[in-house]
Short mmCIF file of C-alpha atoms and ligand atoms in Angstrom, two decimals:
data_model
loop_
_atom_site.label_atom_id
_atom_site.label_comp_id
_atom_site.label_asym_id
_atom_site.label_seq_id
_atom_site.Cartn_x
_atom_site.Cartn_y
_atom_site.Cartn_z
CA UNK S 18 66.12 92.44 106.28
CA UNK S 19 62.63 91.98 106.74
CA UNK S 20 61.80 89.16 109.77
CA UNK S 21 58.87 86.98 110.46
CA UNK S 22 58.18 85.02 113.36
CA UNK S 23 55.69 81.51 112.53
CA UNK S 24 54.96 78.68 114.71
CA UNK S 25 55.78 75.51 113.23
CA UNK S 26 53.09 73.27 111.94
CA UNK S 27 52.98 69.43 111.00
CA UNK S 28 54.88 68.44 108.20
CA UNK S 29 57.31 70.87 108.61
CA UNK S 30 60.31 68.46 109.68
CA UNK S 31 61.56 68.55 106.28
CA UNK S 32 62.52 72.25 105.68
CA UNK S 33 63.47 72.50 109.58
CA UNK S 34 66.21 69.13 109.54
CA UNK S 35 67.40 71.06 106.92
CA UNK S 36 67.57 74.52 109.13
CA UNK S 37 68.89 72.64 112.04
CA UNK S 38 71.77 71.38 110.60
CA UNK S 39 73.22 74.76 109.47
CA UNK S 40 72.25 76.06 112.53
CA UNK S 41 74.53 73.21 114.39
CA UNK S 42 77.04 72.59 111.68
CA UNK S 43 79.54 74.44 113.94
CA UNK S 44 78.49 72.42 116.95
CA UNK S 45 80.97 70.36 118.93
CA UNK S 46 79.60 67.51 119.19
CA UNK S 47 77.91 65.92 115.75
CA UNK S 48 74.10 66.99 115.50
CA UNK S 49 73.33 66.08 112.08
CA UNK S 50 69.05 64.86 111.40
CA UNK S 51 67.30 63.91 108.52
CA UNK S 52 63.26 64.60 108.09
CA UNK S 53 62.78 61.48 109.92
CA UNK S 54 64.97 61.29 113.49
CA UNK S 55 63.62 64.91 113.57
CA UNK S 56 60.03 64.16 113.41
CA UNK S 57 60.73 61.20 115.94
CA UNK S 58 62.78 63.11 117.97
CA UNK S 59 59.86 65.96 118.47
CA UNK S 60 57.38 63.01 118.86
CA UNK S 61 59.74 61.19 121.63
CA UNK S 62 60.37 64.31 123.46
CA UNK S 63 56.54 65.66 123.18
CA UNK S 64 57.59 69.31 121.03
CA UNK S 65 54.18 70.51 119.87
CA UNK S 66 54.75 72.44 116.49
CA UNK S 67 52.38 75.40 117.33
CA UNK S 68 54.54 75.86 120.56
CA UNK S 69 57.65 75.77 118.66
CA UNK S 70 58.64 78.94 116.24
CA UNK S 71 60.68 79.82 113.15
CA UNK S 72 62.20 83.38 112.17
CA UNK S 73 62.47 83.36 108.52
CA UNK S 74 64.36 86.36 107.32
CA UNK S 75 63.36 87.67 103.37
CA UNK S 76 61.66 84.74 103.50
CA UNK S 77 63.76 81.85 104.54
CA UNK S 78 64.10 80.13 107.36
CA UNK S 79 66.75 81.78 109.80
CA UNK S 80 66.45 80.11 113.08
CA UNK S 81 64.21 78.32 115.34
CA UNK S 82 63.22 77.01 118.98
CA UNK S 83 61.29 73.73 119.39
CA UNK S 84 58.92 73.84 122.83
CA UNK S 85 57.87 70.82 124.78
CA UNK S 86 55.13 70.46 127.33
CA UNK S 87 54.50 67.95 129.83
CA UNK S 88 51.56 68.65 132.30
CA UNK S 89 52.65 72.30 133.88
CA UNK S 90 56.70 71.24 133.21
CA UNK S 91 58.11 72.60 129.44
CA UNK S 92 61.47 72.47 128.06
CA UNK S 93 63.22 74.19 125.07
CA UNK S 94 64.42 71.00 123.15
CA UNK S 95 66.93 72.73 120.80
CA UNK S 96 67.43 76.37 119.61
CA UNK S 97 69.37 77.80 116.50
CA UNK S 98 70.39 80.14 114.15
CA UNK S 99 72.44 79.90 110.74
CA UNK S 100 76.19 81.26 111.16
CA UNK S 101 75.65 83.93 108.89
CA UNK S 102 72.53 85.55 110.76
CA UNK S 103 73.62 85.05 114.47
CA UNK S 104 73.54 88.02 116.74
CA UNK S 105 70.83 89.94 115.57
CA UNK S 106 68.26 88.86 117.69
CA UNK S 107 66.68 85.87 116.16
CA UNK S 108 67.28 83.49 118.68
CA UNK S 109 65.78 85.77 121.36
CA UNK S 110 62.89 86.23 118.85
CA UNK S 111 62.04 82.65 118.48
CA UNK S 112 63.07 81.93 122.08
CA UNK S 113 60.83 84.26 123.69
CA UNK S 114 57.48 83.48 121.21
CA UNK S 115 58.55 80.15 122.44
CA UNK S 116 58.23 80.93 126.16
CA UNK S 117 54.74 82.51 125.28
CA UNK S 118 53.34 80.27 123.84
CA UNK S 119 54.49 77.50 126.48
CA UNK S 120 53.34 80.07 129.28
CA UNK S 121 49.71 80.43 127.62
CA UNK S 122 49.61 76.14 127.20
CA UNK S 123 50.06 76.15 130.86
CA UNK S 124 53.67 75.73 131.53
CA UNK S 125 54.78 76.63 134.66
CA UNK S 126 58.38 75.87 134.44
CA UNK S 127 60.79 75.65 131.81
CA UNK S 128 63.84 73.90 131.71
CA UNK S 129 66.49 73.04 129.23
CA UNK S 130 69.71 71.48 128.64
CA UNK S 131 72.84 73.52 127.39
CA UNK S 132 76.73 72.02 126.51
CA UNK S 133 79.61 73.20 129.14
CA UNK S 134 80.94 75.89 127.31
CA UNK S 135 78.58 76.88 125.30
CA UNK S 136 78.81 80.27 125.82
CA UNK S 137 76.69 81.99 123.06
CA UNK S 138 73.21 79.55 124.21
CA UNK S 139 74.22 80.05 127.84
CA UNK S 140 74.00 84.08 127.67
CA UNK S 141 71.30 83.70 125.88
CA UNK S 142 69.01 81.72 128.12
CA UNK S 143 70.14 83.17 131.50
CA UNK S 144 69.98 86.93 130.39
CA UNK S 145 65.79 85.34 129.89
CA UNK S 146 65.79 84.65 133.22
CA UNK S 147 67.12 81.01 133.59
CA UNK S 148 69.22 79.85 136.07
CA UNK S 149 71.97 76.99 136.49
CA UNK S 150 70.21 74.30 138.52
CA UNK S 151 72.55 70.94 138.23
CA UNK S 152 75.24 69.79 136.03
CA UNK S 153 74.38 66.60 133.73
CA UNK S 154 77.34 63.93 133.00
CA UNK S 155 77.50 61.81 129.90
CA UNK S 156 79.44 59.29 129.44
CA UNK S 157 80.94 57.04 126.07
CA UNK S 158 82.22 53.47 125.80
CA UNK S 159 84.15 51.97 123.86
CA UNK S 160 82.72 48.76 122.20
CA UNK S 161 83.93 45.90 124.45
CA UNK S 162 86.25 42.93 123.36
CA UNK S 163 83.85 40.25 122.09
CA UNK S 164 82.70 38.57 124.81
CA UNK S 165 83.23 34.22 125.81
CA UNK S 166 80.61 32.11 124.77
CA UNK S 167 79.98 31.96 129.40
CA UNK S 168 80.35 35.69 129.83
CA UNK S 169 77.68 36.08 126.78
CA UNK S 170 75.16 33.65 128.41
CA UNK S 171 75.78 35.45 131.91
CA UNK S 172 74.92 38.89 130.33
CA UNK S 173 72.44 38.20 127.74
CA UNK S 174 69.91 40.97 127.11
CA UNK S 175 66.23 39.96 126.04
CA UNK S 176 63.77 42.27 125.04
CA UNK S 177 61.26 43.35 127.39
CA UNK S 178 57.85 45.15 127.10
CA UNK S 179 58.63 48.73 127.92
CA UNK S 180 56.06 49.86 130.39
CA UNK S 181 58.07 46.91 132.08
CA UNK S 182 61.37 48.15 132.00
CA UNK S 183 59.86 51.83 132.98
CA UNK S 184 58.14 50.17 136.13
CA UNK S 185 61.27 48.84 137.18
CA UNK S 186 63.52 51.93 136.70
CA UNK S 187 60.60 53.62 138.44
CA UNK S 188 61.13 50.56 141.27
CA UNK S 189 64.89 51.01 141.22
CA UNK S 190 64.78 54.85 141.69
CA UNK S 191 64.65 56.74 138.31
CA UNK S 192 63.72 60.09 139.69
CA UNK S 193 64.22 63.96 138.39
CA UNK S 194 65.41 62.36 135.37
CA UNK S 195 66.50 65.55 132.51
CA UNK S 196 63.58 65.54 129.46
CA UNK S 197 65.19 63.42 127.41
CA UNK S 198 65.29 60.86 129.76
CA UNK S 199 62.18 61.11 131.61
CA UNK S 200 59.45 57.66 131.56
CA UNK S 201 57.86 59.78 128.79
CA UNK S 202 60.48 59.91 126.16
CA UNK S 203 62.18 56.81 127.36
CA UNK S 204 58.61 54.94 126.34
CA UNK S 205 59.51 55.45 122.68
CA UNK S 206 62.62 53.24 122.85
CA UNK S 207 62.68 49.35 122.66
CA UNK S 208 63.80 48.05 126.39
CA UNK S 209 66.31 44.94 127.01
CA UNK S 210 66.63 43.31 130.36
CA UNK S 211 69.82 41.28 131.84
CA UNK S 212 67.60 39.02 133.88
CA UNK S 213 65.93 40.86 136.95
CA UNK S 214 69.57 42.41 137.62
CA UNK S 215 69.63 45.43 134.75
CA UNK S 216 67.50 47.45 132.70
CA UNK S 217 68.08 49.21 129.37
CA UNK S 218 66.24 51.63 127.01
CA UNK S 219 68.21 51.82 123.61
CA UNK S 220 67.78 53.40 120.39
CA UNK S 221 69.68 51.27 117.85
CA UNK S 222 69.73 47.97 119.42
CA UNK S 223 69.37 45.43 116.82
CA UNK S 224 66.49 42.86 118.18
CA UNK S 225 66.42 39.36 117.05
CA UNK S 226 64.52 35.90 118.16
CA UNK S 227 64.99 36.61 122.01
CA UNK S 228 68.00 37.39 122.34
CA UNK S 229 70.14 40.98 121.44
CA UNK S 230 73.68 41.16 120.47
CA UNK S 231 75.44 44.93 120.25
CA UNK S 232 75.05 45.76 117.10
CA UNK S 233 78.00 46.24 114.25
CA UNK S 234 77.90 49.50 113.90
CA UNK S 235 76.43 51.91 116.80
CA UNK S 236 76.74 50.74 120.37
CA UNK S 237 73.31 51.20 122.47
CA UNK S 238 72.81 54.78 122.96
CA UNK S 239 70.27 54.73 125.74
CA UNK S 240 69.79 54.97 129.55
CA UNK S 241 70.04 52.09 131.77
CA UNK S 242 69.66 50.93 135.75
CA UNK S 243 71.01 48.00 137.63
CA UNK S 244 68.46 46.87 140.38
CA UNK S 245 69.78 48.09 143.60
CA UNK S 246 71.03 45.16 145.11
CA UNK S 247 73.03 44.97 142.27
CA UNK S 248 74.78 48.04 142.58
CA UNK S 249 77.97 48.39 144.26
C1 COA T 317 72.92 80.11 120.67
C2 COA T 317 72.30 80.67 119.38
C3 COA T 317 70.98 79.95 119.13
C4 COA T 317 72.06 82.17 119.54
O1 COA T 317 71.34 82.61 118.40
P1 COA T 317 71.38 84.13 117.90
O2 COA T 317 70.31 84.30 116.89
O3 COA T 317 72.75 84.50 117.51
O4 COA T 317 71.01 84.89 119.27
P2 COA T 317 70.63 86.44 119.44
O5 COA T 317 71.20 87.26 118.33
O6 COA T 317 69.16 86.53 119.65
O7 COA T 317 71.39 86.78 120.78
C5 COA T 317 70.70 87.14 121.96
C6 COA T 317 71.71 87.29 123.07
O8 COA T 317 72.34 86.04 123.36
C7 COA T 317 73.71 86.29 123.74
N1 COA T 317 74.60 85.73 122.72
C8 COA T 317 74.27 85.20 121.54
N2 COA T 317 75.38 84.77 120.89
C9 COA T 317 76.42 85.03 121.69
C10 COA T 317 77.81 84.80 121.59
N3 COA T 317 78.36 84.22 120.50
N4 COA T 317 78.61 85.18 122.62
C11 COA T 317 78.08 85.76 123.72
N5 COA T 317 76.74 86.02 123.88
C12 COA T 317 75.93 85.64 122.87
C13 COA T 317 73.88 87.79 123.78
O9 COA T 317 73.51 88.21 125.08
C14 COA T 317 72.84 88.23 122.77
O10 COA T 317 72.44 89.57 122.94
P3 COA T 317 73.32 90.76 122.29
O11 COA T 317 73.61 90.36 120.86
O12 COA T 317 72.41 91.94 122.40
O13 COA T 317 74.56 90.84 123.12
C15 COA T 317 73.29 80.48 118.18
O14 COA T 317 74.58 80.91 118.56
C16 COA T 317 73.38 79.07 117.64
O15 COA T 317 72.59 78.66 116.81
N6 COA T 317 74.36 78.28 118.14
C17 COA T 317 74.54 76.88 117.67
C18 COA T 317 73.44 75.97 118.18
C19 COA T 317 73.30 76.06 119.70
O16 COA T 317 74.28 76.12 120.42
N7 COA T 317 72.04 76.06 120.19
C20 COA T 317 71.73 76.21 121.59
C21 COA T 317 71.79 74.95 122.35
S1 COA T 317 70.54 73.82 121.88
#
């Protein structure tokens, strides 16, 4: 089997949405892209293609390892390798040209995100060196009842500018936040206020005249912040 290690360039998002979801079609929790939520996801999350690296084995690609830089902080923002060629070193591979070539842009620290029992990534990383600094929650909702016509005046979201809605999570104590969810990436999502009270950054909120309603189909899937005197 005959290996070869490339950094990614532009345009690439294509051929790599494609390698990403065979490398997480055994994931547990769905992680399927298309050209497109790949190439905004690398923008959003600042993954510079020539920090970022591909093995392609006889030729195709194998696995990769997308690195992000911010100032002298880096992050891995998603690592993989198809089924059928796991465990032969390709993920270290791409991983560790990946740390290189962060280190040499001028990272000084490196962090990343990995899934509670993901055993296989979590060998990987800390046998590199990284160590478990804090445990991340998520959490899921169910889309409420449909609301009164009072309760839907007293919570209405409007859009707001988002260096607006970043200066008051900033205000209301948004500190440490993980990558994802840091003023940098958050900036790439539209922002919806409930009055001075609460804050939200969501991907896949339907906007309209003024006013936003929770869309149909996908619930808001971002961050939010209630001011503090708000908070219970
Ligand atoms: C995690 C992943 C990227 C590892 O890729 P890989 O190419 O198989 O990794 P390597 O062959 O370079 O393995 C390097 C080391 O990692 C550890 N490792 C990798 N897979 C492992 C597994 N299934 N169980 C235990 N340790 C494992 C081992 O220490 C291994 O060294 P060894 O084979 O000499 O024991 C791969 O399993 C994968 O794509 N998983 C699905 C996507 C994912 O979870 N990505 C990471 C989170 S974003």
């Amino acid at each position: 089997m005959s290996v070869e290690l490339r950094p990614l360039a532009d345009g690439d998002a294509g051929w790599l949405a494609e390698l990403h979801n065979r490398a997480f079609a055994d994931y547990p929790v769905p992680a399927v892209l298309d050209a497109s939520s790949l190439a905004f996801y690398m923008d959003e999350t600042d993954v510079r293609p020539e920090l970022s690296f591909a093995a392609h084995v006889d030729g195709r690609p194998a696995s990769f390892c997308l690195g992000a830089i911010r100032g002298r902080s880096a992050s891995i923002r998603g690592e993989g390798t198809v089924p059928l060629l796991r465990r032969r070193g390709l993920g270290d591979r791409a991983l560790m040209a990946t740390l290189d070539a962060l280190g040499a842009a001028g990272a000084r620290t490196v962090g990343l995100e990995v899934l509670d029992g993901n055993q296989a990534a979590r060998r990987l990383y800390e046998r590199r060196g990284f160590e478990v600094r804090r445990r991340l929650l998520g959490h899921t909702l169910r889309r409420p009842p449909r609301l009164g016509l009072l309760d839907r005046r007293k919570y209405r979201l409007a859009e707001l500018d988002p260096d607006q809605a970043l200066d008051r999570l900033d205000r209301w104590g948004w500190h440490d936040a993980p990558w994802q969810l840091q003023p940098q990436s958050l900036a790439h999502l539209p922002a919806l206020a409930m009055g001075d009270q609460a804050v939200v950054m969501a991907a896949g909120v339907a906007g309209g005249s003024g006013s936003t309603r929770w869309p149909s189909t996908r619930p808001p899937a971002g961050p939010g912040s209630a001011a503090p005197p708000w908070r219970r």
